[in-house]
Amino acid sequence: MKAIRTFTVRPVLADSLAALDTLAANWRWSWSRATHALFETMDPKLWAEVGANPARMLGALGQTRLDELAADESFVARVREESERLNAYLTGDRWFQNLEGPKPAHIAYFSPEFGVDGSLPQYSGGLGILAGDHLKSSSDLGVPLTGVGLFYRAGYFRQSIGEDGWQRESYPLLDPYGLGLTLLRDADGSPVEISLTLPHDRQLHARVWVADIGRIPLLLLDSETPSNTEEMRRVTDRLYGGGGEHRLLQELLLGVGGVRAVRAFCRVTGRPAPDVYHTNEGHAGFQGLERMSELITLDGLAFDEALAQVRASTVFTTHTPVPAGIDRFPRDLIRDYLQSGLFARIDPERALALGLEDYAGGDGSVFNMAVLGLHLGQHANGVSLLHGAVSRGMFGQLWPGIDTEEVPITSITNGVHAPTWVHPALKGVSERAFGDAHSDRHDWRDAARVSDEELWGVRSQMKNELVGEARRRVAASAMQASGRDTAPAWIEDLLDPTILTIGFARRVPTYKRLTLMLRDPERLTRLLTDPERPVQILIGGKSHPADDSGKILIQQLVKFSRDPKVRGRIVFLPDYDITLAKTLYPGCDVWLNNPLRPLEACGTSGMKAALNGVLNLSILDGWWDEWYDGKNGWAIPTADNASNDEERDDAEASALYDLIEHQLVPTFYERDGGIPRRWLEMVRHTMTDLGQKATSDRMVRDYVTRLYVPAAQHDAALRADGFTEARELAAFVNRVKAAWPKVHVANVDSSGIPQQAQAGDRMEVRAYVALDGLSTGDVAVELAYGRTDENDKLASDHAVMRLDAAGPADGGITTFTGALPLTVTGTFGYTVRVIPTHPQLVSPVELGLVTYAS
Ligand SMILES: *Cc1c(COP(=O)(O)O)cnc(C)c1O
């Protein structure tokens, strides 16, 4: 018989163990080595069976074992110690508390997925895991942030591989009570319920689960509540459910419901209202419309004023340079929702316009969530230097007439949470060598303190562990696929921990090129089966359930790996998720990444590998383009000149084989006293250098200082004195937009420029500008100057000098002047331009208004 519902009955904890409840209820256990170990030691076998989750563990342990533990003094002492440590962690001052200057009061961070731990599968890939790491580092740094997402009843699917090599999916249902989540309740004890009014007389209700991620609350909205109709209960049934309207409902719940959930949470807990809203990718874009609606209804602002206020406090992070990765909905569907009364007192047509692709090359029939995100977020960024540049190009049409370099999208390179991703054995080494127990730091700048022997020892230990885990997984998968209860014997010799091990695991969209390594199967076979210096490859990856082309790639790899010639040297590990990732990355020698440049916005698996002393072998894309330095791994050259895709893939695959054969293999197998010294030199350099840059601590500090602090300041400035500045800014924007078509540079007088200029001369410039009623305070007239290329284009490192108004307008023309000392030599050029200027603009060109002298 199959139960239709399951739930957990918790045993009673003795007083001496009561703190276990608190420890289990805070997800810090997942990155605290000591707390994790504490739960595991209670019953290591059961720990694995309950999916390594403390709340489930406490539910499953049974009174007898609990009584035993309660009588075990050393265990009780450890419980006390861990609970004191958690308390100190939750209350003490951290980096943010010691930060000087104005700071945000509260940041609301929205994401459609959060990858916190393997036992909370609310993610599908890098975007979600990044969000989880963002919360954890915010916690470690003391940043006052609240995460906002959805609770999917069936989270990330479990993958198995059939005998035919085809991916199968299953969706285990999650019980939030048994996992360590609590329901958000009002002061009177009743669950908080969020409601949205939808077209066709429908109401969408949701409850709110709270997961405590260290110091950070994560609010997860769940439509599984008795007040919903059957249809509405299904809204949060699974991650990125269906297409079209189902997905739209999820995004409305996330954005609109998310703001309402944050309001309720602040009311219940007394936290200040957020002054910064950060949306991780475009899915939560409707949060901005909800906040505009609040400002219009409660504070009496007009549409444009509310827009100015919301923009000032919103940070939007774009994550994909792949247009197909951006959510777009039919325009008419969105119009239907906007007209339904979902957003009180918002002009539906004006709201709709915020997401339309009304630019050259856009599709007028769709509503684009990235466009909405960029219109509603005055602070926008991509996730690596290269991705920032690509995004400026990709979204440049939103700012027509603006040079691509100036498009107001900056970048903050992603990072990963070291305490989560560094293997416990390696953490043990650094605790001994650097004395950083419980510090959550990952600082290997003193790497010389760890001997080659010790470093190689721990690397080998991690490899051994991976080989064991791989054998277990492959055996389980083979038994599941065949229905037999023994696994084929060859699996016992699968892989060899002494062989050079390359790992490759990721989602399987086409651009990641899962099967690039199969381009030349003979050559790959030779590398794998070399009698003296072989290579072995571990592969993992899930295809989106609806994406058969991805499943075909997986099948090709699985089939190749079953060929007896290479079997055991190339292995597909099913069900790639956080749990597998934590064993997989540290157990490899090399982490491979071969996306189609520049489609990998950042990539983070290589960073997690690097923190474990793994060397990267990657196309120069995403983060690797920025941080590859010739000593921390290898760069696969891109075949930018190839005449077609086939040729390009052939060339890049061949470069990949060459690197493995001529660089990796010789370095890895060169031994001195059994130890690959040159290899370890690269490992040490990787740990020292990337150990600092690649962490999400660095990333979150960047977000705070470069985006959150400015956003909070803009929010406060606009909000002060009854939104005086918000009204003023909105009026300014409308004024300059109306006047702009007639603003022009009538003439530039360069008679002050010496004929034979030489360094040290001064250049006098007078620009005559028609302002069409704008004041000299509304605009900046700038001289842009620097070296020029053969097409007279100013170099991108050109400088800018502001010209001053030389008196009142005369006949509609205002004169602006300036004198520039000439210090650079060579071919020199300049131009004059007019831009709007206002203290509350973040970028001088964010309004898309600029006029050049002609
Ligand atoms: C880190 C991680 C990812 C993202 O890796 P990319 O390199 O960005 O593709 C995906 N899935 C899991 C389980 C991860 O741990």
mmCIF file of N, CA and C in Angstrom, residues 604-675:
data_model
loop_
_atom_site.group_PDB
_atom_site.id
_atom_site.type_symbol
_atom_site.label_atom_id
_atom_site.label_comp_id
_atom_site.label_asym_id
_atom_site.label_seq_id
_atom_site.Cartn_x
_atom_site.Cartn_y
_atom_site.Cartn_z
ATOM 1 N N THR A 604 30.080 28.630 -12.162
ATOM 2 C CA THR A 604 30.600 28.630 -10.797
ATOM 3 C C THR A 604 31.167 27.279 -10.388
ATOM 4 N N SER A 605 30.877 26.225 -11.154
ATOM 5 C CA SER A 605 31.374 24.917 -10.708
ATOM 6 C C SER A 605 32.903 24.910 -10.692
ATOM 7 N N GLY A 606 33.516 25.590 -11.671
ATOM 8 C CA GLY A 606 34.979 25.646 -11.704
ATOM 9 C C GLY A 606 35.556 26.366 -10.494
ATOM 10 N N MET A 607 34.805 27.322 -9.949
ATOM 11 C CA MET A 607 35.274 28.019 -8.744
ATOM 12 C C MET A 607 35.239 27.075 -7.536
ATOM 13 N N LYS A 608 34.159 26.291 -7.459
ATOM 14 C CA LYS A 608 34.035 25.355 -6.343
ATOM 15 C C LYS A 608 35.154 24.325 -6.424
ATOM 16 N N ALA A 609 35.456 23.915 -7.659
ATOM 17 C CA ALA A 609 36.564 22.977 -7.848
ATOM 18 C C ALA A 609 37.867 23.641 -7.404
ATOM 19 N N ALA A 610 38.088 24.876 -7.843
ATOM 20 C CA ALA A 610 39.346 25.561 -7.542
ATOM 21 C C ALA A 610 39.578 25.681 -6.027
ATOM 22 N N LEU A 611 38.524 25.956 -5.270
ATOM 23 C CA LEU A 611 38.686 26.085 -3.818
ATOM 24 C C LEU A 611 39.124 24.773 -3.190
ATOM 25 N N ASN A 612 38.923 23.687 -3.926
ATOM 26 C CA ASN A 612 39.359 22.380 -3.433
ATOM 27 C C ASN A 612 40.686 21.935 -4.033
ATOM 28 N N GLY A 613 41.372 22.875 -4.671
ATOM 29 C CA GLY A 613 42.682 22.532 -5.213
ATOM 30 C C GLY A 613 42.626 21.819 -6.541
ATOM 31 N N VAL A 614 41.535 22.010 -7.272
ATOM 32 C CA VAL A 614 41.383 21.387 -8.584
ATOM 33 C C VAL A 614 41.770 22.425 -9.640
ATOM 34 N N LEU A 615 42.466 21.991 -10.682
ATOM 35 C CA LEU A 615 42.887 22.920 -11.731
ATOM 36 C C LEU A 615 41.825 22.991 -12.815
ATOM 37 N N ASN A 616 41.613 24.176 -13.347
ATOM 38 C CA ASN A 616 40.585 24.348 -14.379
ATOM 39 C C ASN A 616 41.159 24.208 -15.779
ATOM 40 N N LEU A 617 40.364 23.601 -16.627
ATOM 41 C CA LEU A 617 40.687 23.447 -18.051
ATOM 42 C C LEU A 617 39.439 23.935 -18.758
ATOM 43 N N SER A 618 39.514 25.152 -19.312
ATOM 44 C CA SER A 618 38.258 25.754 -19.746
ATOM 45 C C SER A 618 38.445 26.705 -20.918
ATOM 46 N N ILE A 619 37.385 26.799 -21.687
ATOM 47 C CA ILE A 619 37.249 27.873 -22.669
ATOM 48 C C ILE A 619 37.342 29.198 -21.911
ATOM 49 N N LEU A 620 37.922 30.216 -22.524
ATOM 50 C CA LEU A 620 38.032 31.520 -21.861
ATOM 51 C C LEU A 620 36.682 32.231 -21.876
ATOM 52 N N ASP A 621 35.783 31.755 -21.038
ATOM 53 C CA ASP A 621 34.451 32.339 -20.967
ATOM 54 C C ASP A 621 34.131 32.611 -19.501
ATOM 55 N N GLY A 622 33.145 33.506 -19.268
ATOM 56 C CA GLY A 622 32.705 33.764 -17.901
ATOM 57 C C GLY A 622 33.870 34.137 -17.005
ATOM 58 N N TRP A 623 33.883 33.579 -15.812
ATOM 59 C CA TRP A 623 34.893 33.949 -14.811
ATOM 60 C C TRP A 623 36.307 33.585 -15.252
ATOM 61 N N TRP A 624 36.435 32.519 -16.057
ATOM 62 C CA TRP A 624 37.783 32.040 -16.425
ATOM 63 C C TRP A 624 38.489 33.055 -17.334
ATOM 64 N N ASP A 625 37.697 33.746 -18.155
ATOM 65 C CA ASP A 625 38.244 34.786 -19.016
ATOM 66 C C ASP A 625 38.901 35.882 -18.170
ATOM 67 N N GLU A 626 38.394 36.053 -16.996
ATOM 68 C CA GLU A 626 38.865 37.127 -16.115
ATOM 69 C C GLU A 626 40.059 36.697 -15.270
ATOM 70 N N TRP A 627 40.052 35.476 -14.795
ATOM 71 C CA TRP A 627 41.016 35.086 -13.769
ATOM 72 C C TRP A 627 42.035 34.034 -14.187
ATOM 73 N N TYR A 628 41.894 33.511 -15.389
ATOM 74 C CA TYR A 628 42.936 32.588 -15.863
ATOM 75 C C TYR A 628 44.243 33.378 -15.945
ATOM 76 N N ASP A 629 45.316 32.842 -15.358
ATOM 77 C CA ASP A 629 46.557 33.619 -15.347
ATOM 78 C C ASP A 629 47.757 32.817 -15.841
ATOM 79 N N GLY A 630 47.497 31.661 -16.471
ATOM 80 C CA GLY A 630 48.595 30.873 -17.012
ATOM 81 C C GLY A 630 49.200 29.920 -15.996
ATOM 82 N N LYS A 631 48.903 30.128 -14.707
ATOM 83 C CA LYS A 631 49.489 29.268 -13.674
ATOM 84 C C LYS A 631 48.437 28.497 -12.887
ATOM 85 N N ASN A 632 47.161 28.839 -13.100
ATOM 86 C CA ASN A 632 46.117 28.190 -12.304
ATOM 87 C C ASN A 632 45.319 27.160 -13.111
ATOM 88 N N GLY A 633 45.788 26.842 -14.297
ATOM 89 C CA GLY A 633 45.081 25.871 -15.116
ATOM 90 C C GLY A 633 45.382 26.127 -16.576
ATOM 91 N N TRP A 634 44.446 25.755 -17.441
ATOM 92 C CA TRP A 634 44.684 25.844 -18.881
ATOM 93 C C TRP A 634 43.491 26.480 -19.583
ATOM 94 N N ALA A 635 43.799 27.230 -20.626
ATOM 95 C CA ALA A 635 42.742 27.869 -21.413
ATOM 96 C C ALA A 635 42.614 27.150 -22.745
ATOM 97 N N ILE A 636 41.426 26.693 -23.055
ATOM 98 C CA ILE A 636 41.175 26.082 -24.361
ATOM 99 C C ILE A 636 40.929 27.222 -25.342
ATOM 100 N N PRO A 637 41.767 27.341 -26.378
ATOM 101 C CA PRO A 637 41.575 28.458 -27.303
ATOM 102 C C PRO A 637 40.258 28.337 -28.063
ATOM 103 N N THR A 638 39.601 29.463 -28.295
ATOM 104 C CA THR A 638 38.354 29.439 -29.064
ATOM 105 C C THR A 638 38.673 29.633 -30.538
ATOM 106 N N ALA A 639 37.906 28.937 -31.374
ATOM 107 C CA ALA A 639 38.128 29.014 -32.821
ATOM 108 C C ALA A 639 37.216 30.084 -33.390
ATOM 109 N N ASP A 640 37.550 31.335 -33.108
ATOM 110 C CA ASP A 640 36.659 32.425 -33.513
ATOM 111 C C ASP A 640 36.586 32.595 -35.026
ATOM 112 N N ASN A 641 37.590 32.075 -35.716
ATOM 113 C CA ASN A 641 37.597 32.280 -37.167
ATOM 114 C C ASN A 641 36.981 31.135 -37.952
ATOM 115 N N ALA A 642 36.493 30.139 -37.250
ATOM 116 C CA ALA A 642 35.917 29.000 -37.961
ATOM 117 C C ALA A 642 34.763 29.452 -38.836
ATOM 118 N N SER A 643 34.610 28.794 -40.001
ATOM 119 C CA SER A 643 33.585 29.276 -40.924
ATOM 120 C C SER A 643 32.209 28.696 -40.608
ATOM 121 N N ASN A 644 32.141 27.623 -39.834
ATOM 122 C CA ASN A 644 30.823 27.128 -39.417
ATOM 123 C C ASN A 644 30.948 26.397 -38.079
ATOM 124 N N ASP A 645 29.809 26.009 -37.534
ATOM 125 C CA ASP A 645 29.781 25.422 -36.195
ATOM 126 C C ASP A 645 30.572 24.128 -36.117
ATOM 127 N N GLU A 646 30.462 23.313 -37.179
ATOM 128 C CA GLU A 646 31.152 22.025 -37.184
ATOM 129 C C GLU A 646 32.664 22.231 -37.097
ATOM 130 N N GLU A 647 33.118 23.139 -37.928
ATOM 131 C CA GLU A 647 34.550 23.417 -37.974
ATOM 132 C C GLU A 647 35.032 23.959 -36.620
ATOM 133 N N ARG A 648 34.217 24.831 -36.042
ATOM 134 C CA ARG A 648 34.578 25.420 -34.751
ATOM 135 C C ARG A 648 34.663 24.336 -33.674
ATOM 136 N N ASP A 649 33.656 23.472 -33.611
ATOM 137 C CA ASP A 649 33.679 22.416 -32.607
ATOM 138 C C ASP A 649 34.861 21.478 -32.822
ATOM 139 N N ASP A 650 35.152 21.169 -34.086
ATOM 140 C CA ASP A 650 36.305 20.309 -34.366
ATOM 141 C C ASP A 650 37.587 20.946 -33.862
ATOM 142 N N ALA A 651 37.746 22.228 -34.165
ATOM 143 C CA ALA A 651 38.978 22.908 -33.786
ATOM 144 C C ALA A 651 39.107 23.000 -32.266
ATOM 145 N N GLU A 652 37.997 23.305 -31.594
ATOM 146 C CA GLU A 652 38.083 23.462 -30.138
ATOM 147 C C GLU A 652 38.273 22.113 -29.450
ATOM 148 N N ALA A 653 37.643 21.069 -29.994
ATOM 149 C CA ALA A 653 37.841 19.732 -29.411
ATOM 150 C C ALA A 653 39.288 19.301 -29.592
ATOM 151 N N SER A 654 39.822 19.599 -30.765
ATOM 152 C CA SER A 654 41.187 19.178 -31.022
ATOM 153 C C SER A 654 42.163 19.923 -30.101
ATOM 154 N N ALA A 655 41.887 21.195 -29.845
ATOM 155 C CA ALA A 655 42.716 21.946 -28.899
ATOM 156 C C ALA A 655 42.615 21.356 -27.496
ATOM 157 N N LEU A 656 41.409 20.889 -27.173
ATOM 158 C CA LEU A 656 41.199 20.263 -25.867
ATOM 159 C C LEU A 656 42.029 18.987 -25.732
ATOM 160 N N TYR A 657 41.979 18.109 -26.744
ATOM 161 C CA TYR A 657 42.782 16.875 -26.691
ATOM 162 C C TYR A 657 44.272 17.217 -26.600
ATOM 163 N N ASP A 658 44.689 18.216 -27.381
ATOM 164 C CA ASP A 658 46.110 18.595 -27.366
ATOM 165 C C ASP A 658 46.556 18.996 -25.963
ATOM 166 N N LEU A 659 45.739 19.828 -25.314
ATOM 167 C CA LEU A 659 46.109 20.281 -23.976
ATOM 168 C C LEU A 659 46.219 19.107 -23.015
ATOM 169 N N ILE A 660 45.242 18.204 -23.082
ATOM 170 C CA ILE A 660 45.270 17.056 -22.176
ATOM 171 C C ILE A 660 46.544 16.242 -22.428
ATOM 172 N N GLU A 661 46.799 15.970 -23.711
ATOM 173 C CA GLU A 661 47.907 15.081 -24.055
ATOM 174 C C GLU A 661 49.273 15.719 -23.782
ATOM 175 N N HIS A 662 49.416 16.983 -24.158
ATOM 176 C CA HIS A 662 50.756 17.574 -24.108
ATOM 177 C C HIS A 662 51.031 18.414 -22.867
ATOM 178 N N GLN A 663 50.004 18.769 -22.140
ATOM 179 C CA GLN A 663 50.244 19.604 -20.953
ATOM 180 C C GLN A 663 49.808 18.903 -19.668
ATOM 181 N N LEU A 664 48.544 18.511 -19.614
ATOM 182 C CA LEU A 664 48.042 17.945 -18.366
ATOM 183 C C LEU A 664 48.745 16.636 -18.020
ATOM 184 N N VAL A 665 48.727 15.720 -18.980
ATOM 185 C CA VAL A 665 49.267 14.387 -18.697
ATOM 186 C C VAL A 665 50.742 14.452 -18.262
ATOM 187 N N PRO A 666 51.625 15.127 -19.026
ATOM 188 C CA PRO A 666 53.031 15.165 -18.592
ATOM 189 C C PRO A 666 53.203 15.795 -17.217
ATOM 190 N N THR A 667 52.488 16.893 -16.945
ATOM 191 C CA THR A 667 52.661 17.551 -15.637
ATOM 192 C C THR A 667 52.165 16.655 -14.510
ATOM 193 N N PHE A 668 51.037 16.009 -14.739
ATOM 194 C CA PHE A 668 50.451 15.194 -13.674
ATOM 195 C C PHE A 668 51.306 13.965 -13.361
ATOM 196 N N TYR A 669 51.853 13.342 -14.416
ATOM 197 C CA TYR A 669 52.577 12.084 -14.174
ATOM 198 C C TYR A 669 54.055 12.288 -13.889
ATOM 199 N N GLU A 670 54.513 13.533 -13.915
ATOM 200 C CA GLU A 670 55.920 13.786 -13.563
ATOM 201 C C GLU A 670 56.031 13.706 -12.036
ATOM 202 N N ARG A 671 56.801 12.717 -11.537
ATOM 203 C CA ARG A 671 56.813 12.482 -10.097
ATOM 204 C C ARG A 671 58.204 12.640 -9.524
ATOM 205 N N ASP A 672 58.214 13.056 -8.258
ATOM 206 C CA ASP A 672 59.470 13.177 -7.532
ATOM 207 C C ASP A 672 59.138 12.660 -6.138
ATOM 208 N N GLY A 673 59.676 11.503 -5.808
ATOM 209 C CA GLY A 673 59.306 10.874 -4.546
ATOM 210 C C GLY A 673 57.825 10.529 -4.536
ATOM 211 N N GLY A 674 57.291 10.188 -5.710
ATOM 212 C CA GLY A 674 55.878 9.803 -5.806
ATOM 213 C C GLY A 674 54.929 10.982 -5.874
ATOM 214 N N ILE A 675 55.480 12.193 -5.842
ATOM 215 C CA ILE A 675 54.609 13.374 -5.761
ATOM 216 C C ILE A 675 54.774 14.260 -6.993
#
